GROMACS .gro file of C-alpha atoms in nm:
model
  306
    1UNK     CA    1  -2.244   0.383  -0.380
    2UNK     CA    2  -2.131   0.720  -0.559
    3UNK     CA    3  -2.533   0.814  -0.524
    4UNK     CA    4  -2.511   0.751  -0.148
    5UNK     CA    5  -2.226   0.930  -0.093
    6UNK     CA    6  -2.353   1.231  -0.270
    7UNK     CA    7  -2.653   1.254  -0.058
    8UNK     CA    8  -2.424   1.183   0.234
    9UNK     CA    9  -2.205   1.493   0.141
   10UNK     CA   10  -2.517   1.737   0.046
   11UNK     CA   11  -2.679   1.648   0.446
   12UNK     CA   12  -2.319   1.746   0.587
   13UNK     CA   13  -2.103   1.479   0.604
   14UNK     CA   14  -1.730   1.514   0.480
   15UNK     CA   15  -1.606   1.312   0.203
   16UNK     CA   16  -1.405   1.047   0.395
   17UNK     CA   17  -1.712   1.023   0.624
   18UNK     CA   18  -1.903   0.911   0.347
   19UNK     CA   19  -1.627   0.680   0.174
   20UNK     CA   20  -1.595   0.512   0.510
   21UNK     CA   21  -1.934   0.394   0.532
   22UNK     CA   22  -1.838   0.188   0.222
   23UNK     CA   23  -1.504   0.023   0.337
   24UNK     CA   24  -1.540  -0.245   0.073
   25UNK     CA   25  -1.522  -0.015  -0.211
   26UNK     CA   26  -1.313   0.266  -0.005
   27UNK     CA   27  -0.980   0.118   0.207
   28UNK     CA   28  -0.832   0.310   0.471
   29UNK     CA   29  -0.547   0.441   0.204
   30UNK     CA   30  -0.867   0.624   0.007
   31UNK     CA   31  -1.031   0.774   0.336
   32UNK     CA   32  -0.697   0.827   0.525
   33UNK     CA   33  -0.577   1.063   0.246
   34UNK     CA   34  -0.866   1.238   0.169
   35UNK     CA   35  -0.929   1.297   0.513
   36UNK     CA   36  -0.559   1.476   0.531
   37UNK     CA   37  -0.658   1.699   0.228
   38UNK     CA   38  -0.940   1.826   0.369
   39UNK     CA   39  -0.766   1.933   0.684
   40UNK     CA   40  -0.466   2.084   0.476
   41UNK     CA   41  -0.724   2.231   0.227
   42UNK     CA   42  -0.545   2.052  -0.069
   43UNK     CA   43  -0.873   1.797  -0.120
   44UNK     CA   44  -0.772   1.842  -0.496
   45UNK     CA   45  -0.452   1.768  -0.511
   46UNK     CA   46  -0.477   1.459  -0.319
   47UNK     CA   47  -0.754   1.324  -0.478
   48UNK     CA   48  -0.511   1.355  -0.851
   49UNK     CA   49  -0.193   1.208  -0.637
   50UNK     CA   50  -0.451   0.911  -0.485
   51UNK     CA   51  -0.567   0.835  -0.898
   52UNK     CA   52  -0.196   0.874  -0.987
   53UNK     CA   53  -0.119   0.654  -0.736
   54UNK     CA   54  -0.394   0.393  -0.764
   55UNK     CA   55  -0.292   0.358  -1.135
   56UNK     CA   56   0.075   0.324  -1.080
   57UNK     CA   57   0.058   0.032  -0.847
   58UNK     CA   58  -0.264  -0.115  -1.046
   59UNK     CA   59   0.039  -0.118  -1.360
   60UNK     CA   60   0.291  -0.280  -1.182
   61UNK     CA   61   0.059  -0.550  -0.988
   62UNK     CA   62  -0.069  -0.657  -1.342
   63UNK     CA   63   0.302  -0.661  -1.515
   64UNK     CA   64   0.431  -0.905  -1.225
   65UNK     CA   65   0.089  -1.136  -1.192
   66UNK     CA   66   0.158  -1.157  -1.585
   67UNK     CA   67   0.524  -1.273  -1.545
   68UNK     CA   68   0.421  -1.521  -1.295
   69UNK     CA   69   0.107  -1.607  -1.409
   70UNK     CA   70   0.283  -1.738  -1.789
   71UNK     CA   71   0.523  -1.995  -1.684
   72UNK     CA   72   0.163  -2.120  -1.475
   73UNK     CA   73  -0.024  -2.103  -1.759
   74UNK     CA   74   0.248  -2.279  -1.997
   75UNK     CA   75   0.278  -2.577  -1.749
   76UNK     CA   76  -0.093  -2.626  -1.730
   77UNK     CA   77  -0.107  -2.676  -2.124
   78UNK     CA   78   0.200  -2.873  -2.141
   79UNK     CA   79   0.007  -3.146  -1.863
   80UNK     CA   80  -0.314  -3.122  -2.086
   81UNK     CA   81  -0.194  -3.215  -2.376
   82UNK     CA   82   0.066  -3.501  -2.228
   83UNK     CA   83  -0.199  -3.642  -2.029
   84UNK     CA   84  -0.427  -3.619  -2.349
   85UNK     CA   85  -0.154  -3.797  -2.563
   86UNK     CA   86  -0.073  -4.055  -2.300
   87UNK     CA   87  -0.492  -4.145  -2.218
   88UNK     CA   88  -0.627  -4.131  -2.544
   89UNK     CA   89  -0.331  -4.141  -2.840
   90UNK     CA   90  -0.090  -4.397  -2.738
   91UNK     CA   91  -0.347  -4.632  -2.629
   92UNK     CA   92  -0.476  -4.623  -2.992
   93UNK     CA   93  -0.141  -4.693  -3.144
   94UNK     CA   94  -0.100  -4.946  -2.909
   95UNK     CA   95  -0.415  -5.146  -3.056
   96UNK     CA   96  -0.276  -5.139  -3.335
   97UNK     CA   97   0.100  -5.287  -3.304
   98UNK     CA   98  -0.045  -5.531  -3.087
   99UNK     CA   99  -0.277  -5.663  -3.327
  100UNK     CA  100   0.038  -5.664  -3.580
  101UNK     CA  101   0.277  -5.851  -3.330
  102UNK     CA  102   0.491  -5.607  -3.354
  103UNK     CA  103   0.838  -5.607  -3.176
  104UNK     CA  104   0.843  -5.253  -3.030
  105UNK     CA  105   1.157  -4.975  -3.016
  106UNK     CA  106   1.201  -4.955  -2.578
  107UNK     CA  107   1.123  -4.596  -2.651
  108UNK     CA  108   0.767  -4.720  -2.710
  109UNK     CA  109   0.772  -4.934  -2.473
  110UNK     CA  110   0.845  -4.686  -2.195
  111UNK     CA  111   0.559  -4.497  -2.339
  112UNK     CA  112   0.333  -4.773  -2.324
  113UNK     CA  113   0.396  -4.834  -1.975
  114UNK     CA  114   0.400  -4.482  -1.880
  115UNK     CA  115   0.034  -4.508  -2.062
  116UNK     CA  116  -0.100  -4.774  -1.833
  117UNK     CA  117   0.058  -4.620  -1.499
  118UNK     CA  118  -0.102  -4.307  -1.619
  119UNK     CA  119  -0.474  -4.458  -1.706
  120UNK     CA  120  -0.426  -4.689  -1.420
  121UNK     CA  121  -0.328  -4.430  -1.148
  122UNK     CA  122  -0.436  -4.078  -1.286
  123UNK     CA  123  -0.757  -4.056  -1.083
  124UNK     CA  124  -0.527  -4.126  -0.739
  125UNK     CA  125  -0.319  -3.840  -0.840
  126UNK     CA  126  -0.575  -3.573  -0.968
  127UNK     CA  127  -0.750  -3.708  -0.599
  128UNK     CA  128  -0.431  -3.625  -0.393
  129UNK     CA  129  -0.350  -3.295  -0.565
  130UNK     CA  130  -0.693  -3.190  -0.491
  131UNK     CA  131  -0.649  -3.314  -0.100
  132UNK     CA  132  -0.326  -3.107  -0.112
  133UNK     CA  133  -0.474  -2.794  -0.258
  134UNK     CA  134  -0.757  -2.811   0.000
  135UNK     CA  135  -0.556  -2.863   0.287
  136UNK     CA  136  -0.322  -2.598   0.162
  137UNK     CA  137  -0.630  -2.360   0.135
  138UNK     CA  138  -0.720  -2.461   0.503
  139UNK     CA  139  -0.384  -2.380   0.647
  140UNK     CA  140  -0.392  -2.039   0.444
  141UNK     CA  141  -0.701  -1.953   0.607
  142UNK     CA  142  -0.652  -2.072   0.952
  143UNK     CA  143  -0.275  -2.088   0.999
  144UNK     CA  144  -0.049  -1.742   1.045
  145UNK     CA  145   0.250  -1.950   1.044
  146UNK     CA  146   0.190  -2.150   0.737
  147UNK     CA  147   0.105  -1.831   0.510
  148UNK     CA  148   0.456  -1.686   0.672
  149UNK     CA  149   0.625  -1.983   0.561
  150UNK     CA  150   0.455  -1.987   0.222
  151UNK     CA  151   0.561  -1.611   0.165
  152UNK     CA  152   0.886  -1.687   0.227
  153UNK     CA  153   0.903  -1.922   0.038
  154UNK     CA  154   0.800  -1.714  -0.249
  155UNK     CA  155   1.028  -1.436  -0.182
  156UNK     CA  156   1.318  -1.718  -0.218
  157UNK     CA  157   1.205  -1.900  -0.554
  158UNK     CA  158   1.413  -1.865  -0.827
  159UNK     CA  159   1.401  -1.541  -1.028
  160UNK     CA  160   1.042  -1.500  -0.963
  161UNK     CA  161   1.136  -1.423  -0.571
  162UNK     CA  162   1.299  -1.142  -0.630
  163UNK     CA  163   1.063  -1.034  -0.879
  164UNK     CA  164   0.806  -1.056  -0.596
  165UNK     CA  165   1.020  -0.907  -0.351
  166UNK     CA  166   1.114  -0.551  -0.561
  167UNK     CA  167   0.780  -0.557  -0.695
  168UNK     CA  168   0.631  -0.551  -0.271
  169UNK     CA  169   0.956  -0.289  -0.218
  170UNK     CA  170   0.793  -0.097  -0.490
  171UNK     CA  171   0.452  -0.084  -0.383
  172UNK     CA  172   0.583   0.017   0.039
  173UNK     CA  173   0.765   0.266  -0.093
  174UNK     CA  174   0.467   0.436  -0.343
  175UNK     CA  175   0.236   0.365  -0.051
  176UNK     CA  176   0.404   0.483   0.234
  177UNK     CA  177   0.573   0.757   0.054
  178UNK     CA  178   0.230   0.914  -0.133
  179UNK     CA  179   0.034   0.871   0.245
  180UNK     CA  180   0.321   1.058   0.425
  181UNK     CA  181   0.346   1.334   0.115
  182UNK     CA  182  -0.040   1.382   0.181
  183UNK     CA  183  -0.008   1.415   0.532
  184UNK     CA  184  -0.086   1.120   0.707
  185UNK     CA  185   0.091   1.054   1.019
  186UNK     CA  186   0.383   0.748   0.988
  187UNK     CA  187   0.263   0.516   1.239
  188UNK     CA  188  -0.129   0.544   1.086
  189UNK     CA  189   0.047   0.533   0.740
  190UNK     CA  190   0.276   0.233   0.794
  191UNK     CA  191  -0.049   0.036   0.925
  192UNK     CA  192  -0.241   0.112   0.610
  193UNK     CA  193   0.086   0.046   0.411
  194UNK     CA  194   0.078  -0.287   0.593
  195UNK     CA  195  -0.260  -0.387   0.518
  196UNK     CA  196  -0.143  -0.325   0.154
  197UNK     CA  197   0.086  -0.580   0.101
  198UNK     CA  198  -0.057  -0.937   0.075
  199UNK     CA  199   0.293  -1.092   0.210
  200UNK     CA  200   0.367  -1.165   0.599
  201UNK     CA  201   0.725  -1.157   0.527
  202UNK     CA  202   0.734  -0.777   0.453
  203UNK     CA  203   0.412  -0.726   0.677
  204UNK     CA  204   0.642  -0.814   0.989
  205UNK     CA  205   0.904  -0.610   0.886
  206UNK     CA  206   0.664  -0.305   0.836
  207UNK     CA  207   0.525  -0.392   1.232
  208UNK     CA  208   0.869  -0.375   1.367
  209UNK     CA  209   0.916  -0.056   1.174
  210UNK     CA  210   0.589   0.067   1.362
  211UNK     CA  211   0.717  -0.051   1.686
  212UNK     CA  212   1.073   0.135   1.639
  213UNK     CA  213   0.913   0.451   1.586
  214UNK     CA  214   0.649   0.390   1.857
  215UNK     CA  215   0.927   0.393   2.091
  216UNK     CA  216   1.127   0.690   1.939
  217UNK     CA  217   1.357   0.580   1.679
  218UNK     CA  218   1.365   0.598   1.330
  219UNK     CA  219   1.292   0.358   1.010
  220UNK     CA  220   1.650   0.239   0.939
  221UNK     CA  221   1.772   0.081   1.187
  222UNK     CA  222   1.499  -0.225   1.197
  223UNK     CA  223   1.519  -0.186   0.836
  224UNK     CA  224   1.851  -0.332   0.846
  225UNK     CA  225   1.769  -0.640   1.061
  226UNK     CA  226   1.501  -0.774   0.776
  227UNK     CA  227   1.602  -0.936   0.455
  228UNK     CA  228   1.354  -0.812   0.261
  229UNK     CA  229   1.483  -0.435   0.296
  230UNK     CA  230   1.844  -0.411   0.078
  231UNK     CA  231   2.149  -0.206   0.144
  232UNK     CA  232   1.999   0.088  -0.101
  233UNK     CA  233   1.632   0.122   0.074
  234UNK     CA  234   1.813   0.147   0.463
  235UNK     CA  235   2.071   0.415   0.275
  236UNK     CA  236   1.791   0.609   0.094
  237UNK     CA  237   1.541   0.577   0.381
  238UNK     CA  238   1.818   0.706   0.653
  239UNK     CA  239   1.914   0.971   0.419
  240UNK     CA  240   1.543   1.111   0.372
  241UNK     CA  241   1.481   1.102   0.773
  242UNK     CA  242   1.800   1.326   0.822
  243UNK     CA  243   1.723   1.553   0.550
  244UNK     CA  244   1.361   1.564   0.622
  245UNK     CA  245   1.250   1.485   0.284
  246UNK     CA  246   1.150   1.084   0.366
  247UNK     CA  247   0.832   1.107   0.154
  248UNK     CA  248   1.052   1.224  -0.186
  249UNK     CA  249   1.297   0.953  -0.114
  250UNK     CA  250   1.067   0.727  -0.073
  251UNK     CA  251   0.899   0.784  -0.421
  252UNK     CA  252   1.227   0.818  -0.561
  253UNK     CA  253   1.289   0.415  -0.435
  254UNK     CA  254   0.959   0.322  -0.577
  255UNK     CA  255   1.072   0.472  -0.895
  256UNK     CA  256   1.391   0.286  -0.890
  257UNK     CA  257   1.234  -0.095  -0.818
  258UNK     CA  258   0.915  -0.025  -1.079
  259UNK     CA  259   1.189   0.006  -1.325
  260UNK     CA  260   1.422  -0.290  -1.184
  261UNK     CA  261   1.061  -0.454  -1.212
  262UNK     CA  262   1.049  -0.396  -1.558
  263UNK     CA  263   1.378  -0.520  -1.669
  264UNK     CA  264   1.345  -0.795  -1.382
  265UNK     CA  265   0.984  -0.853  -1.633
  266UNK     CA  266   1.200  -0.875  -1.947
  267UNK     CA  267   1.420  -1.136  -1.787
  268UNK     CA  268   1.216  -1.387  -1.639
  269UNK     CA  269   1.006  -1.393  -1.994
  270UNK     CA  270   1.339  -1.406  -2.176
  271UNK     CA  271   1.422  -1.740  -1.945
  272UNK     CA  272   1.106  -1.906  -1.874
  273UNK     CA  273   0.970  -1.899  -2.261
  274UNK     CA  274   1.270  -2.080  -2.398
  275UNK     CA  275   1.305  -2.301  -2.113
  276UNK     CA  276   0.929  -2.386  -2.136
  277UNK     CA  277   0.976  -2.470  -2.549
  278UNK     CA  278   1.200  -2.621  -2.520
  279UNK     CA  279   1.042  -2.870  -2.234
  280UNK     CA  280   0.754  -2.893  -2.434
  281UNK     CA  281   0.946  -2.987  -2.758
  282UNK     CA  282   1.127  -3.267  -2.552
  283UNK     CA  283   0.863  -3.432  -2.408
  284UNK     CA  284   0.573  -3.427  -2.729
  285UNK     CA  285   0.909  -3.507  -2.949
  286UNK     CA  286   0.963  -3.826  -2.718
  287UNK     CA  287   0.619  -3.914  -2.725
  288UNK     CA  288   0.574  -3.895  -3.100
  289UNK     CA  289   0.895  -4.030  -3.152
  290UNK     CA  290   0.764  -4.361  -2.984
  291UNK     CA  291   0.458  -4.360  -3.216
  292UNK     CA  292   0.649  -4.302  -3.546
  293UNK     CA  293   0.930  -4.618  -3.498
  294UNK     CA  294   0.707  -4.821  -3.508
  295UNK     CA  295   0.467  -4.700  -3.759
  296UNK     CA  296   0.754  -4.672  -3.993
  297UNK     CA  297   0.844  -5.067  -3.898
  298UNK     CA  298   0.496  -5.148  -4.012
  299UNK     CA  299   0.472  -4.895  -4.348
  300UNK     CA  300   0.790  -5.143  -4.434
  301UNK     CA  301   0.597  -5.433  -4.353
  302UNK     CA  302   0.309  -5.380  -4.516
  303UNK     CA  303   0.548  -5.299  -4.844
  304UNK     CA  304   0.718  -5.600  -4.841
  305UNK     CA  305   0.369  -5.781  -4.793
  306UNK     CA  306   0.269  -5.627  -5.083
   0.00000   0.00000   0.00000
């Protein structure tokens, strides 16, 4: 790619000529701004604000799909090894007290049961969760509405939401505010912003943004109709358009939610891994609890017997 656009460059073409012939590697945010710094004759400068910029958001994308990727990851284990106790373990133990008539604590009981529902059932289940991811995947794909209902959804979960939601306030604001600073018109800008996103919650708000100042008006006011713009983004947004300085006060509110970000970060992990433990610790403690009564009936047994 570099190689072609180097030749590309040395036969005449301009550098965002070249990058767009490469739109995979290139988005319109790379070829949008370095097309405005060659018109201001600032190519320089915008090419250090676009690597400042591409590592800022690359930061803060990786912090929250870390935060939400744990309590994922943690849940995943906690069904492997739970399944792998309930298949292979208890059915063991089982063998055994059964072979020892045994009467059994109900604690073991229930886990025997659970056991056979489990060995019994488990291939239905793993089947329907796979039907449900698929169709999910399906709607994703085909279905506007369902991924607008999914995103909202996501915005409204449980500290995570509004993780997601100052982390995608973060990344407008950095992305809107950097393309306007390098001179790219708003309503080009806010449709690259847009495109930028990944959530049709905020994505609609940023059209009817484009359609206010289509007809005239400014950014606030259809800010204040959506629920994913707060009080302190309308404020800071009408402030910038009156004072002329929208692209500083945008950065300035991307600074602000990267480090609400963090600390939002520092919470979640401070809830979910304790939460998760302790889950964990329940549920193997149960299960092992229901394998020890009884082994400690038979150790007695067997002492007597001897």
């Amino acid at each position: 790619v570099l190689r072609q656009i180097t030749q590309d460059v040395e036969s005449g073409s301009s550098l965002s000529e070249a990058m767009e012939k490469h739109p995979k590697v290139f988005d319109l945010l790379y070829t949008n701004m370095v097309r405005a710094g060659e018109i201001g004759g600032v190519q320089d400068v915008i090419l250090l604000r676009l690597a400042e910029f591409m590592a800022r958001i690359q930061d803060i994308r990786s912090r929250v799909k870390g935060a939400l990727f744990y309590p994922v990851v943690v849940m995943v284990l906690a069904f492997a090894v739970i399944t792998v106790l309930l298949i292979f373990v208890i059915p063991t133990f089982a063998k055994i007290f059964a072979r020892e008539r045994m009467e059994l604590p109900w604690i073991t009981q229930a886990m025997m049961s659970a056991s056979d529902e489990v060995k019994k059932w488990g291939w239905l289940v793993i089947l329907a969760v796979g039907a449900v991811y698929l169709i999910h995947r399906i709607l994703l794909a085909r279905s506007e509405g369902y991924r607008l209902r999914r995103d909202r959804f996501l915005l409204k979960l449980p500290l995570l939401g509004d993780l997601q939601r100052k982390s995608l306030l973060a990344r407008f604001a950095r992305t809107f505010g950097t393309l306007i600073q390098s001179g790219v018109p708003h309503l080009e800008a806010l449709e690259i912003v847009k495109g930028s996103l990944g959530n049709k919650e905020i994505q609609r708000a940023v059209e009817a943004i484009r359609a206010s100042i289509r007809e005239g008006e400014g950014l606030a006011r259809p800010m204040q109709g959506s629920p994913v713009f707060d009080e302190i983004v309308v404020n800071m947004v009408d402030v910038g358009e009156e004072t002329g300085e929208l692209d500083r006060m945008l950065l300035k509110i991307a600074d602000r939610y990267e480090k609400e970000v963090d600390q939002k970060i520092y919470v979640v992990f401070k809830v979910i891994e304790p939460v998760t433990i302790v889950f964990l610790a329940v549920i193997v403690g149960l299960i092992m609890l229901s394998l020890l009564l009884p082994m400690v009936q038979l150790v007695q047994r067997l002492g007597k017997g001897v």
